[in-house]
Coordinates of C-alpha atoms and ligand atoms in Angstrom, one line a residue:
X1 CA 8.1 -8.2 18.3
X2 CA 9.1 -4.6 16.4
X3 CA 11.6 -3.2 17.4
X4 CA 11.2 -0.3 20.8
X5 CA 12.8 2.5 18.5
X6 CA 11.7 5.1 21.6
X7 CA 14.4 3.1 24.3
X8 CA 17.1 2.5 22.1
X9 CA 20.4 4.4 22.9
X10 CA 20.7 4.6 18.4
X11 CA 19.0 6.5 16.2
X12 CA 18.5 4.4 13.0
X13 CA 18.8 6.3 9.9
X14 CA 17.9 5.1 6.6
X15 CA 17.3 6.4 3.1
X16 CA 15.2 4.0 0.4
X17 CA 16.2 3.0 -3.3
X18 CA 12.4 2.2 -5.0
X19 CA 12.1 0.7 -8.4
X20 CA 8.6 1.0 -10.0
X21 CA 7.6 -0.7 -13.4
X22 CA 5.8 1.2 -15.7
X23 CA 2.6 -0.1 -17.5
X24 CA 3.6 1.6 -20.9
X25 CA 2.2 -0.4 -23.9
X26 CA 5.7 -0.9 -24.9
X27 CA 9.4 -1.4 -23.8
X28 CA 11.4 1.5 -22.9
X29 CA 13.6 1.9 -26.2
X30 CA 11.6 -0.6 -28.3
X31 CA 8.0 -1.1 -29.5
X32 CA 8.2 -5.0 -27.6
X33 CA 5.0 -5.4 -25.6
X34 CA 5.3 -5.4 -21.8
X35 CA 4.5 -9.1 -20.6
X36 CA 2.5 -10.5 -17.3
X37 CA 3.2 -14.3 -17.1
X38 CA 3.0 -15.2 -20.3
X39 CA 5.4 -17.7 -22.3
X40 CA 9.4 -17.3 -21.7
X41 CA 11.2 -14.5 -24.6
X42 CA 8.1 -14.0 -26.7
X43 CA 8.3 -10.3 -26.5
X44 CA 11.6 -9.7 -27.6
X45 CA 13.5 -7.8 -30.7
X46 CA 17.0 -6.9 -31.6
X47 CA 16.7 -3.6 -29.6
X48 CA 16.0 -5.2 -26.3
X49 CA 18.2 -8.5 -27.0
X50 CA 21.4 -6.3 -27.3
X51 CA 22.1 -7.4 -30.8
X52 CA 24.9 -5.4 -32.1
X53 CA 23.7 -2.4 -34.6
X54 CA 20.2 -2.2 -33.3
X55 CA 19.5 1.4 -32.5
X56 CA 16.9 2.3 -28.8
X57 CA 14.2 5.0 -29.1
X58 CA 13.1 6.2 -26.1
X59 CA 9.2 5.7 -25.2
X60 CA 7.3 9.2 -25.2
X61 CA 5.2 7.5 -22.5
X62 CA 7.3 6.4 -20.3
X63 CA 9.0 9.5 -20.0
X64 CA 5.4 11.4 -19.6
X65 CA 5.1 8.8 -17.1
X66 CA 8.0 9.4 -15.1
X67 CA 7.6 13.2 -15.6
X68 CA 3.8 12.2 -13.6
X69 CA 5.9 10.6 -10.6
X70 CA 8.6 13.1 -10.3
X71 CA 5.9 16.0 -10.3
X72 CA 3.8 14.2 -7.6
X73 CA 6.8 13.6 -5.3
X74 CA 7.2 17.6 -5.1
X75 CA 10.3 17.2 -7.7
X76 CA 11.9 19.9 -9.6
X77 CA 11.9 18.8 -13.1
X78 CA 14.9 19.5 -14.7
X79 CA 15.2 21.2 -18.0
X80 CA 17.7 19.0 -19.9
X81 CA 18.3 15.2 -18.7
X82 CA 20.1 12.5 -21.0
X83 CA 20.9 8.9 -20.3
X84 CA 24.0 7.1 -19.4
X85 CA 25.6 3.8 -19.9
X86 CA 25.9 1.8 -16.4
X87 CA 28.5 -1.1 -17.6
X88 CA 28.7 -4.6 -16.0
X89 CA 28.3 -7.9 -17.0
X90 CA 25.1 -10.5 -15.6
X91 CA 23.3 -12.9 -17.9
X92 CA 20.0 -10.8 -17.9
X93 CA 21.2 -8.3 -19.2
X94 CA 22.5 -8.7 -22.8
X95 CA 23.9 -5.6 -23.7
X96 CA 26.2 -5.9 -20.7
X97 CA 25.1 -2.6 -19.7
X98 CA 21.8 -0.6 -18.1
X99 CA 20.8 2.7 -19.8
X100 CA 19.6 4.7 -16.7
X101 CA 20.7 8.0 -15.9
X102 CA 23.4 9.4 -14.0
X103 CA 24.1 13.1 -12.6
X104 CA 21.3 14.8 -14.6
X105 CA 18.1 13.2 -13.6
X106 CA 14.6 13.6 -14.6
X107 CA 13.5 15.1 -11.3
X108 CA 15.3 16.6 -8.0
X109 CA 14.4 17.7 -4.5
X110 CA 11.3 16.7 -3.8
X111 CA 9.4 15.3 -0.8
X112 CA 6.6 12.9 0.1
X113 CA 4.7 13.3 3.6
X114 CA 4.4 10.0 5.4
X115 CA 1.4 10.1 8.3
X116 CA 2.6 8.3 11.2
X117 CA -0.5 8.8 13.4
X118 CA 0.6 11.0 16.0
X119 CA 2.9 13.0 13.7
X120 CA 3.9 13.0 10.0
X121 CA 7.4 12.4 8.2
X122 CA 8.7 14.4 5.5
X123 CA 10.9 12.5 3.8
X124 CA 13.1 14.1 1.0
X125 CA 13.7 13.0 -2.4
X126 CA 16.6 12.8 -3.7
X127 CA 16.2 12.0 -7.3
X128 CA 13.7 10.6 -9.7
X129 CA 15.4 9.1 -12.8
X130 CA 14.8 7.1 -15.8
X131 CA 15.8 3.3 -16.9
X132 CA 15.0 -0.1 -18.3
X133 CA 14.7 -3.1 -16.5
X134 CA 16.6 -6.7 -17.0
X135 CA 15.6 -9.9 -18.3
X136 CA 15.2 -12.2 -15.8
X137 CA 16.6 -15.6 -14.7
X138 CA 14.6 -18.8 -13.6
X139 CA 17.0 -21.6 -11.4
X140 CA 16.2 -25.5 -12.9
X141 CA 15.2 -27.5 -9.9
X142 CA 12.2 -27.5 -7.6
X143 CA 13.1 -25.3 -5.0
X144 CA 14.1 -21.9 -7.6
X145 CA 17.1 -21.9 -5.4
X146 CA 20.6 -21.0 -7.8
X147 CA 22.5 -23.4 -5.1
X148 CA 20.3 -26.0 -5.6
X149 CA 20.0 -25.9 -9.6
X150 CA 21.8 -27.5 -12.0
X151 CA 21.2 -24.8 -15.0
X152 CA 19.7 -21.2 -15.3
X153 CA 17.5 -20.3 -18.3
X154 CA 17.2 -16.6 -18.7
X155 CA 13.6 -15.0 -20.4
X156 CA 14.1 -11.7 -21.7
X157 CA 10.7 -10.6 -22.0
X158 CA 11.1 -8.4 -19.0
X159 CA 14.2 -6.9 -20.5
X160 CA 13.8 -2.9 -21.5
X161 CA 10.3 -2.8 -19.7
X162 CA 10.6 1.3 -18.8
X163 CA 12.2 1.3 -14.6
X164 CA 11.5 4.4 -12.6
X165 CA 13.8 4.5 -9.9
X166 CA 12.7 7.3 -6.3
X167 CA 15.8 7.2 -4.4
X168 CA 15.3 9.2 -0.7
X169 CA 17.3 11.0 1.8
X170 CA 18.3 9.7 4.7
X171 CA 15.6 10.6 6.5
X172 CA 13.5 8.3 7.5
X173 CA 13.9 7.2 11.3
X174 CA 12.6 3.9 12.1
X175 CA 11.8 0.4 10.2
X176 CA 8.4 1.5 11.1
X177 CA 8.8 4.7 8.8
X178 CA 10.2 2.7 6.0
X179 CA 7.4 0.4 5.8
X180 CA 4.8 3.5 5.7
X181 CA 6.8 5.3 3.3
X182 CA 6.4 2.9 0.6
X183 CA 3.1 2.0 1.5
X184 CA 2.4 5.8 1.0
X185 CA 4.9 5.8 -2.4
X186 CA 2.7 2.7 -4.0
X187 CA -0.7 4.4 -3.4
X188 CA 0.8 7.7 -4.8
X189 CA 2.0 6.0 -7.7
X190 CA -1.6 4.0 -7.9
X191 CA -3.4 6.9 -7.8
X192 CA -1.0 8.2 -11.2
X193 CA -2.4 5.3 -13.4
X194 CA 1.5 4.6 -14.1
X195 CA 2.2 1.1 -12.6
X196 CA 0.6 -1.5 -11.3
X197 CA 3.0 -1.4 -8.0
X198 CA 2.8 -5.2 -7.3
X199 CA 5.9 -5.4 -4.6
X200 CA 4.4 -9.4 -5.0
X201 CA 4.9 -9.2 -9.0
X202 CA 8.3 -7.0 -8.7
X203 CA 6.7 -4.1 -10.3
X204 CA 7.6 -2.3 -7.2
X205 CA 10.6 -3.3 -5.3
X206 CA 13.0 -1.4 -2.9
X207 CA 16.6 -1.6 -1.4
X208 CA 17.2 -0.3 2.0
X209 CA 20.3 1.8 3.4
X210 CA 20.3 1.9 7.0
X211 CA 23.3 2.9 9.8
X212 CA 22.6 4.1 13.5
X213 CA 24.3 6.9 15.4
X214 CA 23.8 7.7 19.0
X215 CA 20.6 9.7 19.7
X216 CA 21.5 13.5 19.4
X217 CA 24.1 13.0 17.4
X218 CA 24.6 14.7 13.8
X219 CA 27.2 12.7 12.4
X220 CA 26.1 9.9 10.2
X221 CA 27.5 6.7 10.1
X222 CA 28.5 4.0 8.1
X223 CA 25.6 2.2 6.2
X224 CA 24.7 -1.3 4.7
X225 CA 22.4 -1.6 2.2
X226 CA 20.2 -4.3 2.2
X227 CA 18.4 -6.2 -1.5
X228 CA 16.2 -8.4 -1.6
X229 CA 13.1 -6.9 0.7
X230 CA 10.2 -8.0 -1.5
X231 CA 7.4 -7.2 1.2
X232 CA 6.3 -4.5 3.2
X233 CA 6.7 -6.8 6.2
X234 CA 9.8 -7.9 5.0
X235 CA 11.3 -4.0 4.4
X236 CA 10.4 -3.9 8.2
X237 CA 11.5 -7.1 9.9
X238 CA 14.7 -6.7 7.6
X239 CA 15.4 -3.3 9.0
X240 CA 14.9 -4.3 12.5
X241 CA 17.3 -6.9 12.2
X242 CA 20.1 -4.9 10.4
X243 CA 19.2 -1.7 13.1
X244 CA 19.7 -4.4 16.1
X245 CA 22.9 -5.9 14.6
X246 CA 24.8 -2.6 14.0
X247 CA 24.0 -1.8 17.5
X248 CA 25.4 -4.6 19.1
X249 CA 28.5 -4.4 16.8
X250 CA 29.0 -0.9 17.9
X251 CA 28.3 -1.8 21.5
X252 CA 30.6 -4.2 21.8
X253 CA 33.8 -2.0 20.6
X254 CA 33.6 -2.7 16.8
X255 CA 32.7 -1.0 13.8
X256 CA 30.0 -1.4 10.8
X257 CA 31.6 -2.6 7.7
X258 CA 29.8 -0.7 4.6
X259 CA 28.2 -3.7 2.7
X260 CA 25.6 -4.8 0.7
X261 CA 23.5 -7.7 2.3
X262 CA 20.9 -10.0 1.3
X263 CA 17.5 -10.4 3.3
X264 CA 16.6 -14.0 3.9
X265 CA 12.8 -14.2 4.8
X266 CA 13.0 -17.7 6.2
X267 CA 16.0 -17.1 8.9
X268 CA 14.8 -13.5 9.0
X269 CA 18.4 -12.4 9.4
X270 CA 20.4 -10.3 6.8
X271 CA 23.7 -11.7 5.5
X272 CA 26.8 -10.5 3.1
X273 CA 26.3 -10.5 -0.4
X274 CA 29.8 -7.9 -0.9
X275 CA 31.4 -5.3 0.7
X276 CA 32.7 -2.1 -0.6
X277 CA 36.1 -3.2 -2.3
X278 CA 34.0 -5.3 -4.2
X279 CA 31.5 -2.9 -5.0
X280 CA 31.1 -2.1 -8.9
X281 CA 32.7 0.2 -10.9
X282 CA 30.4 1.0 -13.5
X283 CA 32.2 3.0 -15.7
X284 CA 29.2 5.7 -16.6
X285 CA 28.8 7.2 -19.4
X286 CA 26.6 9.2 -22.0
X287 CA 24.7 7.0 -23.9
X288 CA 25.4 7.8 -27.7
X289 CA 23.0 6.1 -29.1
X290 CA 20.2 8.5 -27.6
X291 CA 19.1 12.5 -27.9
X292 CA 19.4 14.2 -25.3
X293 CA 15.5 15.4 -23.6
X294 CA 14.7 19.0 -23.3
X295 CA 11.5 19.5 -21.2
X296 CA 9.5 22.2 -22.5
X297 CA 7.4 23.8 -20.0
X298 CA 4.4 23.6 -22.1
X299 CA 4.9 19.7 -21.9
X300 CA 5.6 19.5 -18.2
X301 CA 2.4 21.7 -17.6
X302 CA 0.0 19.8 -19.7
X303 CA 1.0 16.5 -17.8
X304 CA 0.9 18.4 -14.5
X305 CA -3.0 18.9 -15.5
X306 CA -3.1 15.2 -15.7
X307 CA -2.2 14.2 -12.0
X308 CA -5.6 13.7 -10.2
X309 CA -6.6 15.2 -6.4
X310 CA -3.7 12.9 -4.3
X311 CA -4.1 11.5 -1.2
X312 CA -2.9 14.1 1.1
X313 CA -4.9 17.1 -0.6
X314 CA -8.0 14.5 -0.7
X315 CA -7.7 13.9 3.4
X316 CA -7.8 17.3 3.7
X317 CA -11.4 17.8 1.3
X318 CA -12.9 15.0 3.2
X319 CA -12.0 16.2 6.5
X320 CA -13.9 19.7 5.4
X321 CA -16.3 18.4 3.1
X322 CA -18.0 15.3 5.1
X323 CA -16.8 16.0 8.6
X324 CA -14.6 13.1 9.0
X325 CA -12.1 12.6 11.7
X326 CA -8.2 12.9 10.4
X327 CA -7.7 9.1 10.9
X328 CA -11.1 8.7 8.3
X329 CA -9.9 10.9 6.2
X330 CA -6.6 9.6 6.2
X331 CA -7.9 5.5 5.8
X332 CA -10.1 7.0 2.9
X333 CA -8.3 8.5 0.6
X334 CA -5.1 7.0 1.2
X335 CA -6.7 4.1 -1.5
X336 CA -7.8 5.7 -5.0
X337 CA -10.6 2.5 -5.1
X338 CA -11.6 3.2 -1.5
X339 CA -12.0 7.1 -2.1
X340 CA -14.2 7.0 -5.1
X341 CA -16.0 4.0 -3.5
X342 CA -16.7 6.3 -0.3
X343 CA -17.3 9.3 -2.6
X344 CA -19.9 7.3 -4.8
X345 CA -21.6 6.6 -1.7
X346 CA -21.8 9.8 -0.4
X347 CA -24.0 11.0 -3.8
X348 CA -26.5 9.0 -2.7
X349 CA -26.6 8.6 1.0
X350 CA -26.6 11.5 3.4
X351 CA -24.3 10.4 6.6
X352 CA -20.7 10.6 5.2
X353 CA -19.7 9.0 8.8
X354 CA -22.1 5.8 8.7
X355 CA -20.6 5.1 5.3
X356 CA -17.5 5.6 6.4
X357 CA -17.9 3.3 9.7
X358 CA -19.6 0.7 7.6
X359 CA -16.3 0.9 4.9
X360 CA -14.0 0.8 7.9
X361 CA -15.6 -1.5 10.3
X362 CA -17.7 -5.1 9.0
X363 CA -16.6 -4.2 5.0
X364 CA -12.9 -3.6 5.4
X365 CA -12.7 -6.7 7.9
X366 CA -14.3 -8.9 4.8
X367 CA -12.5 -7.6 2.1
X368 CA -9.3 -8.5 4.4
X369 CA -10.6 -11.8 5.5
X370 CA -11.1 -12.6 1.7
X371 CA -8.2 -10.9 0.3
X372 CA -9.5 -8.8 -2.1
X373 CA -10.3 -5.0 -3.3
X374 CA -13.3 -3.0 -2.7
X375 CA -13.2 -3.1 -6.7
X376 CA -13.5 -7.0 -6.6
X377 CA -16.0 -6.9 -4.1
X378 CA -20.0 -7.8 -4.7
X379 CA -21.1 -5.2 -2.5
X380 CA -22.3 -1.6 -4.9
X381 CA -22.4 1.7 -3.4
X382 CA -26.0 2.1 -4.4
X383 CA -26.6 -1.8 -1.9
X384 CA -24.6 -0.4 0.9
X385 CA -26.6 3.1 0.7
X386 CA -29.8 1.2 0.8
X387 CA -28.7 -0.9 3.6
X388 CA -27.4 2.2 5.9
X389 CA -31.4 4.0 4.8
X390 CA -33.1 0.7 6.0
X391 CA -30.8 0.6 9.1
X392 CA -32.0 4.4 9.5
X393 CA -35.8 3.8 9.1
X394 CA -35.7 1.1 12.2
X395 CA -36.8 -2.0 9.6
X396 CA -33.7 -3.7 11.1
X397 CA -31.1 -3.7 14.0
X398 CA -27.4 -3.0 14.2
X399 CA -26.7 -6.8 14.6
X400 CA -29.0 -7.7 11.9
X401 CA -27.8 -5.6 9.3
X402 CA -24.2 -7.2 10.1
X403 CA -25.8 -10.5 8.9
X404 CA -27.9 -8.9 6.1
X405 CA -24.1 -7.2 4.7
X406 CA -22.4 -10.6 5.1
X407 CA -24.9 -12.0 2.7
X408 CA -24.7 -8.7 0.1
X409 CA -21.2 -9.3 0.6
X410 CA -21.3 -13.1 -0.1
X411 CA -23.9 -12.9 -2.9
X412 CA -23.8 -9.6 -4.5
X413 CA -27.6 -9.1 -3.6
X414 CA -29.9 -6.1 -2.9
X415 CA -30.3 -5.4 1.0
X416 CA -34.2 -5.0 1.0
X417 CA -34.5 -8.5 -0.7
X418 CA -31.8 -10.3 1.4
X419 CA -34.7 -9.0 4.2
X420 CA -37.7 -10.4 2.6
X421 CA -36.6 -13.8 1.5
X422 CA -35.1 -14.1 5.6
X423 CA -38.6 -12.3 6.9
X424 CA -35.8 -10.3 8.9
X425 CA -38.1 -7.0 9.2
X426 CA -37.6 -5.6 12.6
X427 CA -40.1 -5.7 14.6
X428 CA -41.3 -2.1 15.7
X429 CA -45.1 -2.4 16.0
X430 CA -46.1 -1.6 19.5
X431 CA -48.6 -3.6 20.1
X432 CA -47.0 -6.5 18.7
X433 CA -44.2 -5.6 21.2
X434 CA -46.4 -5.4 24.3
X435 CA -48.3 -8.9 23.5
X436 CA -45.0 -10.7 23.5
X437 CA -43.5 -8.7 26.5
X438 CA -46.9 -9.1 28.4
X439 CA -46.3 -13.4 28.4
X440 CA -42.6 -12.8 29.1
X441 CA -43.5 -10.9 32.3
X442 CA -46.3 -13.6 33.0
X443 CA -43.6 -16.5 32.5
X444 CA -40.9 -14.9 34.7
X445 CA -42.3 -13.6 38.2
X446 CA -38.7 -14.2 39.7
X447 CA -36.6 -11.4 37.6
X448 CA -39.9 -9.4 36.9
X449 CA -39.7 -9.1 41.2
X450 CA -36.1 -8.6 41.4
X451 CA -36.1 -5.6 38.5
X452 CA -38.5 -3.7 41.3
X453 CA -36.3 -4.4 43.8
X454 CA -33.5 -2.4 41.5
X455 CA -31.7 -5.3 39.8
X456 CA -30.4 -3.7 36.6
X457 CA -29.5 -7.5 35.4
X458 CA -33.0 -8.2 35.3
X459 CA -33.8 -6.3 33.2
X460 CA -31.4 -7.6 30.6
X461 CA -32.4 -11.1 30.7
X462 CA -35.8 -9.6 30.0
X463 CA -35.2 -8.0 27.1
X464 CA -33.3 -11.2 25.9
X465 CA -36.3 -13.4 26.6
X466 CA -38.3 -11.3 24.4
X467 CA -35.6 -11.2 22.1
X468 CA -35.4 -14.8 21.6
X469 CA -39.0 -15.0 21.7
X470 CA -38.9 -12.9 18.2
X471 CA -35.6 -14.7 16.8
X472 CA -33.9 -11.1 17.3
X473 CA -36.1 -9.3 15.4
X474 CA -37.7 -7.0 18.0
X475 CA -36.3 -3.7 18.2
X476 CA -34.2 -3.7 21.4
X477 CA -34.5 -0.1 22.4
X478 CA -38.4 -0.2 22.2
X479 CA -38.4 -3.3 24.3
X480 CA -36.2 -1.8 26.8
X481 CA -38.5 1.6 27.1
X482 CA -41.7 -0.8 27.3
X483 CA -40.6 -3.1 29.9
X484 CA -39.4 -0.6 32.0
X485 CA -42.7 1.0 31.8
X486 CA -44.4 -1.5 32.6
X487 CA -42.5 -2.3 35.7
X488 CA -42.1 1.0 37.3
Ligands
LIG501 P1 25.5 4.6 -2.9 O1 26.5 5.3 -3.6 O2 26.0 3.6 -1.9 O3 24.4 4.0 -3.7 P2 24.0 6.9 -2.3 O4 24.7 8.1 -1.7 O5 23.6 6.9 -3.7 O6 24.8 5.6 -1.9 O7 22.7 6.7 -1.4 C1 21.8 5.6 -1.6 C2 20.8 5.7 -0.5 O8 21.4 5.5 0.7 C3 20.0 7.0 -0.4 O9 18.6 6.7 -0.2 C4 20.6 7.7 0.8 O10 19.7 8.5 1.4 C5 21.0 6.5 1.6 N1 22.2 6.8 2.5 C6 23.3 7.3 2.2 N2 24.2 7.3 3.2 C7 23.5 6.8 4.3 C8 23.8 6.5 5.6 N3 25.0 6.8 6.1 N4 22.9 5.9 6.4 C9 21.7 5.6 5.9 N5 21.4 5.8 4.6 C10 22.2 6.4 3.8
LIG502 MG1 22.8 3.5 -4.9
LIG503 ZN1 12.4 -5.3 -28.0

């Protein structure tokens, strides 16, 4: 059960560390190839393996890239940024310490607009900044588990892939919020062409801060930050947790230790990985090995001109342009394949709000049922638009075209032949009609008397008698008009 944020005494407040993976060619300071799955430290070089004397170059694209996010988070791109050593020692990481950046970020103060339903959440941005990635390390044994392995390899072809980090305010309200604010920072970033943002993969992954305070309270209080939240479910049912223990400790006299703790999605409960005093020092410093970047405006303004209509301004154009309720508009164009999928539609079909029922309704509930995309799906705008103009000209009924769909969706074929091959054509011809409702009427004297007498019910088990008489292909709202005049 979520947690009943409106009865709580607490306010939860919480501010989000996001990491996205580019989907640059290349590493961030080498020309290495970014890998998916492939064989264990193929794509490695001196650069990225830390070997002493080898000299990083920063990627052009990854920094146009991160330049792209920063901009469509409402960030203030600053005009001078450099990168900074973040020392400390883990076996992913060979160099024994990060490049990232430190107090002069790539982007500052900007804001993302999360739509809650009945009201929307602006939550700030902090900071946008630049950094690679670590190599990664696989535990021997079958369960993956470091406590239960006798060795850990490490593969390093993850190491120096190009690491955006989008760090928040705190001001984000609820476990709820937190959930839709990285749902609503992925299909940003989706709609940039930048990363994949696979929280499944690892190409987009997040670390929570949350404390509570009484409601109406300014003061802030002491946080814990939680790793480890590798699902949108889990980001909320991790929260919830952490929100509900700091409440009881503060309920019961004692305080919230500031700690870092680790989410485990099988006990669902949150325990300590460290506390504060043994919290990091990472002695920062300038990276010498690297120019400092000045950001011409000319620069920043041509990739501005690259960042395509996002999903806020797009709700807003569909909501004008095709007369689409807010929550349409909003389930739309919050996915870039969805949008252009509705959009394609709309070229050739006329009734923005039967394509958009159709995409919501039966398709949506397939493509979830099969777990895929609309991309992946069988089903072409140009089939669904023929379906919806069949539906329209009275060939076939609501309930058949839910069958006819399940077969374009299943097979990937045209709507007018799925029709033909089934003999599914609708029966509209009146006089066909009144021939089959004529022997219906004969057959049943009982309900045909107690319609006259004014039993509504009657009339429906009519209308399904001649319904099954014509295996569902008459055209309910004709029988209906001829029965009952007939019988009155
Ligand atoms: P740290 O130095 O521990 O990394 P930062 O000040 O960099 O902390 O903040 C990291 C994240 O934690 C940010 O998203 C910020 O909004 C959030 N945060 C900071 N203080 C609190 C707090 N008291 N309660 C909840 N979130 C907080
Ligand atoms: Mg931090
Ligand atoms: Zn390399």
């Amino acid at each position: 059960m979520a947690l009943d944020i409106k009865n709580l005494k607490y306010e939860p407040v919480i501010g989000l560390e996001a990491h996205v993976e580019l989907c640059t060619r290349t590493k961030m300071f080498c020309g290495c190839r970014l890998s998916f799955g492939e064989d264990k430290n193929i794509y490695t070089c001196p650069v990225c393996l830390g070997h002493p004397g080898s000299l990083p170059v920063i990627n052009r694209k990854a920094v146009q890239y991160a330049i792209k996010i920063a901009l469509a988070l409402n960030c203030k791109i600053q005009d001078y940024t450099i990168f900074h050593r973040k020392n400390y020692f883990y076996p992913d990481m060979p160099k024994n310490y990060q490049i990232s950046q430190y107090d002069l970020p790539l982007g500052v103060k900007g804001h993302l607009d999360v739509d809650m339903g009945d009201y929307t959440r602006r939550v700030g941005i902090t900071r946008v900044h630049m950094e690679e990635d670590t190599g990664k390390l696989l535990h021997t044994g079958t369960t993956g588990r470091i406590s239960e392995s006798e060795a850990s390899i490490v593969d390093f072809n993850r190491a120096g892939t190009p690491l955006i980090e989008v760090v928040t305010e705190p001001d984000i309200r609820s476990p709820e919020e937190a959930r839709e604010y990285m749902i609503a920072l992925r299909n940003l970033i989706l709609f940039l062409d930048v990363s994949n943002c696979s929280m499944e993969e690892g190409s987009l992954r997040c670390d929570a801060n949350v404390s509570v305070r009484k409601k109406g309270k300014e003061k802030i209080g002491t946080k814990t930050e939680i790793k480890n939240l590798n699902s949108f479910k889990f980001l909320q049912k991790g929260l919830e947790y952490e929100v509900e223990r700091q409440i009881k400790l503060l309920e019961s006299g004692s305080k919230v230790i500031q700690q870092t703790r680790h989410y485990d999605s099988k006990t669902a409960i949150t325990k300590v990985l460290r506390s504060k005093e043994e919290a990091h020092d990472y002695r920062y410093f300038p990276e010498p090995d690297l120019v400092p970047i000045y950001m011409e405006s000319k620069m920043v303004e041509d990739i501005k001109k690259t960042i395509p209509e996002l999903p806020a301004t797009k709700a807003k154009r569909f909501e004008k342009q095709y007369g689409l309720s807010i929550y349409d508009s909003n389930f739309l164009s919050n996915d870039r394949d969805l949008a252009d999928y509705f959009e394609k539609c709309c070229s050739c079909y006329g009734n923005a709000k039967n394509i958009a029922n159709w995409m919501m309704g039966d398709f949506s509930a397939l493509l979830n049922k099969e777990k895929i995309t609309i991309k992946e799906s069988r089903v072409t705008p140009e089939n669904l638009c023929r379906m919806l103009e069949i539906i329209d000209g009275g060939k076939i009924n609501s309930k058949m075209a839910k069958s006819v769909f399940e077969e374009m969706f299943a097979a990937g074929k045209d709507p007018g032949k799925i029709i033909e091959e089934r003999g599914l054509e609708q029966i509209a011809d009146k006089s066909m009609l009144e021939a089959v409702i004529e022997e219906v009427l004969r057959d049943n004297p009982g309900p045909v008397e107690q319609f006259r007498q004014g039993k509504e019910k009657a009339l429906s088990f009519l209308i399904g008698k001649v319904m099954a008489k014509t295996k569902g292909k008459a055209n309910p709202r004709m029988v209906n008009e001829i029965i009952t005049k007939k019988l009155s």
